[in-house]
Amino acid sequence: FGPPSCSRFRPPAPYPRRSEEEEDQDDIHTPVKIRPEDEAPDSPLGPPPTPFSPSGRQSVFYSKLTTHEHQRLREFRALLNKSAREDPTLLSTPALKRFANDATLCRYLRARDWNLKRAMKMLKASLQWRKAARPEFITWDDVKKEGEEGKQYLSGRDRHGRAVLIARPGRDGGREQASHVRFLIYTLEHATWSDTAEDDLPLGAHAEHTSEKLVVLINFTGWTLATAPPMKTARETLAILQEHYPERLAVAVCYNPPWIFAVFWKAISPFIDPNTYRKIRFVNPKREKEVRRMRQMFDMSCVDEDLGGDRSNAFDARAFGDKMRVFDARKAAVLKAKARR
């Protein structure tokens, strides 16, 4: 259950790193000048209780941040307001404004080590991507053909309380790759959705992130190079995960990868961000030590049989579709209410 540095899956080259000159240009200790028009409005109860409050909430809302992180969040919010004034498309819809809550801003700051310029560059790219892809409005009926194969779905939580996303690339039906990517986005939105996003707590670097994290359990049983996605699709998938859902992955467990997977891994691993790479684990079901560690992470009564658990791995597409339509209706109601405000 170790990191993917074992001989079969060692990457051929390191992920490209920024030069020292580039890092110096993004000095995270440089304060941002906040203009009055970029400040968040006062709350209905009066002015913000602390000079660091970026959205007019009570200071307890920011209790998971250090004073420095709180200040960086305040500066980041002001920088976003300034950028949105210069480019109104960044926050042009209620859905985009809902997405850019304090919790989201903190995830982007953590992903870029609280560096404002780098975090803003990343956030801008995500806002532009979300405006084009409109992930909140993808529904089950849009991805039904992909979803009925049972190749991606949420499956409860692990022993740490983190949501578990099951992926089964061996069940890939081989349809056009755009539909695969669209279904991935739908699944990620389902896994990370919050009905009350505005109340999600902003979390600092040393806070407990269980509520925000996902565990991805990938079952490679039945996987072959014939079912592997084209390199272009694999890279697009990585880009979406790393660039538009930062600080969401807790760990990715690759269960029972066949020896031929080493070929695919050698090709794709150079494009994996180092932070993501460190979260990948491989499990060989024939190695007792790795299986034991997996059992320590998961309640095996909630894990499918072909993943070493006790639950039947039969997939009921109709029941799953009904469940997802209920989710879609709830999500639509939330977005509609947000649009009215």
Coordinates of C-alpha atoms in Angstrom, one line a residue:
F1 CA 0.0 0.0 0.0
G2 CA 3.0 2.2 -0.5
P3 CA 3.5 5.2 -2.7
P4 CA 3.8 4.7 -6.5
S5 CA 7.6 4.8 -6.4
C6 CA 7.8 1.0 -6.6
S7 CA 9.8 -0.3 -9.5
R8 CA 6.8 -1.2 -11.7
F9 CA 5.3 2.3 -11.6
R10 CA 8.2 4.7 -11.2
P11 CA 7.7 7.8 -13.4
P12 CA 10.3 8.4 -16.1
A13 CA 10.7 12.1 -15.4
P14 CA 9.9 14.6 -12.6
Y15 CA 7.0 17.1 -13.0
P16 CA 8.3 20.5 -14.3
R17 CA 9.0 22.9 -11.4
R18 CA 9.0 26.7 -11.4
S19 CA 12.3 28.6 -11.4
E20 CA 13.5 30.6 -8.5
E21 CA 13.0 33.8 -10.4
E22 CA 9.3 32.9 -11.0
E23 CA 8.9 32.2 -7.3
D24 CA 10.5 35.5 -6.3
Q25 CA 8.0 37.4 -8.5
D26 CA 5.2 35.8 -6.4
D27 CA 6.4 36.7 -2.9
I28 CA 3.6 35.6 -0.7
H29 CA 4.5 38.1 2.0
T30 CA 3.8 41.1 -0.2
P31 CA 0.6 42.6 1.1
V32 CA -2.2 43.5 -1.3
K33 CA -3.6 47.1 -1.2
I34 CA -7.3 46.8 -0.6
R35 CA -9.5 49.4 -2.1
P36 CA -12.9 50.3 -0.4
E37 CA -14.9 49.2 -3.4
D38 CA -13.3 45.7 -3.2
E39 CA -14.2 45.2 0.4
A40 CA -17.0 42.8 1.2
P41 CA -20.1 44.7 2.4
D42 CA -21.0 44.9 6.0
S43 CA -23.3 42.2 7.4
P44 CA -26.9 43.1 8.3
L45 CA -25.9 43.1 11.9
G46 CA -23.3 45.8 11.4
P47 CA -19.6 46.0 10.3
P48 CA -17.3 43.0 10.3
P49 CA -16.3 42.2 13.9
T50 CA -12.6 41.9 13.0
P51 CA -10.5 43.8 10.4
F52 CA -9.7 40.4 8.8
S53 CA -13.3 39.3 8.1
P54 CA -13.6 39.1 4.3
S55 CA -17.3 38.6 4.0
G56 CA -18.9 40.3 6.9
R57 CA -19.4 37.1 9.0
Q58 CA -18.9 36.7 12.7
S59 CA -15.2 36.0 13.5
V60 CA -16.0 32.4 14.7
F61 CA -16.7 31.6 11.1
Y62 CA -13.0 32.0 10.4
S63 CA -11.8 30.1 13.5
K64 CA -10.1 27.4 11.4
L65 CA -7.7 30.0 10.0
T66 CA -4.6 31.5 11.5
T67 CA -4.4 35.3 11.7
H68 CA -2.0 35.3 8.7
E69 CA -4.3 32.9 6.7
H70 CA -7.3 35.1 7.6
Q71 CA -5.5 38.2 6.2
R72 CA -4.5 36.3 3.0
L73 CA -8.1 35.3 2.5
R74 CA -9.2 38.9 3.0
E75 CA -6.6 40.1 0.4
F76 CA -7.6 37.3 -2.0
R77 CA -11.2 38.3 -1.8
A78 CA -10.3 41.9 -2.6
L79 CA -8.1 40.7 -5.5
L80 CA -10.9 38.7 -6.9
N81 CA -13.3 41.6 -6.6
K82 CA -10.8 43.8 -8.4
S83 CA -10.3 41.2 -11.2
A84 CA -14.1 40.8 -11.6
R85 CA -14.4 44.5 -12.0
E86 CA -11.8 44.4 -14.7
D87 CA -13.3 41.3 -16.3
P88 CA -17.0 41.0 -15.4
T89 CA -17.3 37.6 -16.9
L90 CA -15.4 36.0 -14.0
L91 CA -18.4 36.4 -11.6
S92 CA -21.1 37.0 -14.2
T93 CA -23.6 34.4 -13.0
P94 CA -25.2 33.4 -9.7
A95 CA -23.6 30.0 -10.0
L96 CA -20.1 31.4 -10.4
K97 CA -20.6 33.7 -7.4
R98 CA -21.9 30.8 -5.4
F99 CA -18.8 28.7 -6.3
A100 CA -16.4 31.5 -5.2
N101 CA -17.2 31.3 -1.5
D102 CA -14.7 31.6 1.2
A103 CA -14.2 27.8 1.5
T104 CA -13.3 27.6 -2.2
L105 CA -11.0 30.6 -2.0
C106 CA -9.1 28.9 0.8
R107 CA -8.7 25.7 -1.2
Y108 CA -7.1 27.6 -4.0
L109 CA -4.9 29.4 -1.6
R110 CA -3.8 26.1 0.1
A111 CA -3.2 24.6 -3.4
R112 CA -0.7 27.4 -4.1
D113 CA 0.8 27.7 -0.6
W114 CA -1.1 31.0 0.1
N115 CA 0.6 32.7 -2.8
L116 CA -2.0 35.3 -4.0
K117 CA -0.8 35.7 -7.6
R118 CA -0.5 32.0 -8.2
A119 CA -3.8 31.3 -6.5
M120 CA -5.6 34.0 -8.5
K121 CA -4.2 32.7 -11.8
M122 CA -5.5 29.3 -10.9
L123 CA -8.9 30.6 -9.7
K124 CA -9.4 32.7 -12.8
A125 CA -8.8 29.7 -15.0
S126 CA -11.3 27.7 -13.1
L127 CA -14.0 30.4 -13.2
Q128 CA -13.5 30.7 -17.0
W129 CA -13.7 26.9 -17.3
R130 CA -16.9 26.7 -15.2
K131 CA -18.5 29.5 -17.3
A132 CA -17.8 27.5 -20.4
A133 CA -18.5 24.0 -19.1
R134 CA -21.4 24.9 -16.7
P135 CA -20.8 21.8 -14.5
E136 CA -23.5 22.7 -12.1
F137 CA -26.1 22.2 -14.8
I138 CA -25.1 18.8 -16.1
T139 CA -27.8 16.3 -15.2
W140 CA -28.1 12.5 -15.0
D141 CA -30.1 12.5 -18.2
D142 CA -27.1 14.2 -19.9
V143 CA -24.7 11.4 -18.9
K144 CA -27.1 8.5 -18.5
K145 CA -25.5 6.3 -21.1
E146 CA -22.1 6.6 -19.3
G147 CA -23.5 6.3 -15.8
E148 CA -25.5 3.2 -16.5
E149 CA -22.2 1.3 -17.0
G150 CA -21.5 1.6 -13.3
K151 CA -18.0 2.9 -13.8
Q152 CA -18.1 5.8 -11.4
Y153 CA -20.2 6.4 -8.3
L154 CA -20.1 7.5 -4.7
S155 CA -20.0 4.7 -2.1
G156 CA -20.4 6.0 1.4
R157 CA -17.4 7.1 3.5
D158 CA -14.1 5.7 4.7
R159 CA -13.2 5.3 8.4
H160 CA -12.1 8.9 8.5
G161 CA -15.5 10.2 7.3
R162 CA -14.3 11.1 3.8
A163 CA -16.5 10.5 0.8
V164 CA -15.5 7.5 -1.3
L165 CA -15.7 7.6 -5.1
I166 CA -15.5 4.3 -6.8
A167 CA -14.0 4.2 -10.3
R168 CA -14.1 1.1 -12.6
P169 CA -12.1 1.8 -15.8
G170 CA -12.5 -1.8 -16.8
R171 CA -16.3 -1.2 -17.4
D172 CA -15.6 1.5 -20.0
G173 CA -17.9 1.0 -22.9
G174 CA -15.6 2.7 -25.4
R175 CA -17.9 5.7 -26.4
E176 CA -16.6 9.0 -27.6
Q177 CA -14.2 10.6 -25.1
A178 CA -16.1 13.9 -24.7
S179 CA -18.9 12.0 -23.0
H180 CA -16.4 10.3 -20.6
V181 CA -15.1 13.7 -19.5
R182 CA -18.6 15.1 -19.1
F183 CA -19.6 12.2 -16.9
L184 CA -16.4 12.7 -14.8
I185 CA -17.4 16.3 -14.3
Y186 CA -20.9 15.3 -13.3
T187 CA -19.5 12.8 -10.8
L188 CA -17.1 15.3 -9.3
E189 CA -19.9 17.8 -8.9
H190 CA -22.0 15.2 -7.2
A191 CA -19.1 14.3 -4.9
T192 CA -18.3 17.9 -3.9
W193 CA -21.8 19.5 -3.9
S194 CA -23.0 21.4 -0.9
D195 CA -26.6 22.6 -0.6
T196 CA -25.4 25.5 1.6
A197 CA -22.1 26.4 0.0
E198 CA -22.2 29.9 1.6
D199 CA -22.0 28.3 5.0
D200 CA -19.0 26.0 4.2
L201 CA -16.2 26.9 6.6
P202 CA -13.0 28.3 5.2
L203 CA -10.2 26.0 6.3
G204 CA -6.5 26.8 6.9
A205 CA -3.5 24.6 6.2
H206 CA -3.5 22.8 9.6
A207 CA -7.3 22.4 10.0
E208 CA -9.1 19.1 9.6
H209 CA -10.1 18.8 6.0
T210 CA -12.2 15.6 6.2
S211 CA -15.4 17.3 5.1
E212 CA -13.8 18.6 1.9
K213 CA -11.8 15.5 0.9
L214 CA -12.5 12.6 -1.4
V215 CA -11.0 9.1 -1.4
V216 CA -10.9 7.7 -4.9
L217 CA -10.9 3.9 -5.0
I218 CA -10.0 2.7 -8.6
N219 CA -10.7 -0.9 -9.4
F220 CA -8.5 -2.0 -12.2
T221 CA -9.9 -5.5 -12.4
G222 CA -10.7 -6.2 -16.1
W223 CA -8.7 -3.2 -17.3
T224 CA -6.7 -3.6 -20.5
L225 CA -4.9 -1.2 -22.8
A226 CA -8.0 -1.5 -25.1
T227 CA -10.2 0.1 -22.4
A228 CA -7.6 2.7 -21.5
P229 CA -8.5 6.3 -22.6
P230 CA -6.5 8.0 -25.3
M231 CA -3.6 10.0 -23.9
K232 CA -5.4 13.3 -24.8
T233 CA -8.4 12.3 -22.6
A234 CA -6.2 11.1 -19.8
R235 CA -4.4 14.4 -19.7
E236 CA -7.6 16.4 -19.9
T237 CA -8.9 14.3 -16.9
L238 CA -5.8 15.0 -14.9
A239 CA -6.1 18.7 -15.7
I240 CA -9.7 18.9 -14.6
L241 CA -8.9 17.1 -11.3
Q242 CA -5.7 19.1 -10.5
E243 CA -6.6 22.5 -11.8
H244 CA -10.4 22.9 -11.2
Y245 CA -10.9 20.7 -8.1
P246 CA -7.8 21.6 -6.0
E247 CA -7.4 20.3 -2.4
R248 CA -10.2 17.7 -2.9
L249 CA -8.2 14.5 -3.2
A250 CA -7.3 12.8 0.0
V251 CA -5.9 9.6 -1.5
A252 CA -6.3 7.6 -4.7
V253 CA -6.1 3.8 -4.2
C254 CA -5.3 1.9 -7.3
Y255 CA -6.6 -1.7 -6.6
N256 CA -5.2 -4.7 -8.5
P257 CA -3.6 -2.9 -11.5
P258 CA -2.4 -5.5 -14.1
W259 CA 1.2 -5.6 -15.1
I260 CA 0.4 -4.0 -18.5
F261 CA -0.8 -0.9 -16.6
A262 CA 2.9 0.0 -16.1
V263 CA 3.0 1.0 -19.8
F264 CA 0.1 3.4 -19.4
W265 CA 1.5 4.7 -16.0
K266 CA 4.9 5.4 -17.6
A267 CA 3.2 7.6 -20.2
I268 CA 0.8 9.5 -17.9
S269 CA 2.8 9.9 -14.7
P270 CA 5.0 12.8 -15.9
F271 CA 1.9 14.9 -16.1
I272 CA 0.8 14.3 -12.5
D273 CA 1.4 17.2 -10.1
P274 CA 3.8 16.2 -7.3
N275 CA 1.2 16.9 -4.6
T276 CA -1.2 14.6 -6.4
Y277 CA 1.4 12.0 -7.1
R278 CA 2.2 11.7 -3.4
K279 CA -1.4 10.8 -2.7
I280 CA -1.5 7.8 -5.1
R281 CA -1.3 4.3 -3.6
F282 CA -1.2 0.8 -5.3
V283 CA -2.8 -2.3 -3.7
N284 CA -1.9 -5.8 -4.8
P285 CA -4.6 -8.1 -3.3
K286 CA -2.0 -10.9 -3.1
R287 CA 0.1 -8.9 -0.6
E288 CA -1.3 -9.2 2.9
K289 CA 0.3 -6.1 4.2
E290 CA -1.3 -3.9 1.5
V291 CA -4.7 -5.5 2.0
R292 CA -4.4 -5.0 5.8
R293 CA -3.7 -1.3 5.4
M294 CA -6.6 -1.0 3.0
R295 CA -8.9 -2.6 5.7
Q296 CA -7.7 0.0 8.2
M297 CA -8.9 2.7 5.8
F298 CA -12.2 1.3 4.7
D299 CA -15.2 -0.4 6.4
M300 CA -15.1 -3.5 4.2
S301 CA -18.8 -4.1 4.7
C302 CA -19.3 -1.1 2.5
V303 CA -16.7 -2.2 -0.1
D304 CA -17.6 -4.3 -3.1
E305 CA -16.5 -8.0 -3.2
D306 CA -14.2 -7.5 -6.2
L307 CA -12.4 -4.9 -4.2
G308 CA -11.8 -7.3 -1.3
G309 CA -14.9 -6.2 0.6
D310 CA -18.1 -7.9 1.7
R311 CA -20.8 -6.1 -0.4
S312 CA -22.1 -7.4 -3.7
N313 CA -20.6 -5.6 -6.6
A314 CA -23.8 -5.9 -8.7
F315 CA -24.7 -2.5 -10.0
D316 CA -28.4 -1.5 -10.2
A317 CA -28.5 1.1 -12.9
R318 CA -32.2 2.0 -12.5
A319 CA -32.0 2.5 -8.8
F320 CA -28.8 4.6 -9.2
G321 CA -30.4 6.7 -11.9
D322 CA -33.5 7.4 -9.7
K323 CA -31.1 8.5 -6.9
M324 CA -29.2 10.8 -9.2
R325 CA -32.4 12.4 -10.5
V326 CA -33.4 13.2 -6.9
F327 CA -30.0 14.8 -6.5
D328 CA -30.4 16.8 -9.7
A329 CA -33.8 18.1 -8.6
R330 CA -32.4 19.2 -5.2
K331 CA -29.4 20.9 -6.9
A332 CA -31.7 22.7 -9.4
A333 CA -33.8 24.0 -6.6
V334 CA -30.8 25.4 -4.8
L335 CA -29.4 27.1 -7.9
K336 CA -32.9 28.5 -8.8
A337 CA -33.2 30.0 -5.3
K338 CA -29.7 31.5 -5.6
A339 CA -30.6 33.1 -9.0
R340 CA -33.5 34.9 -7.4
R341 CA -31.4 36.6 -4.8

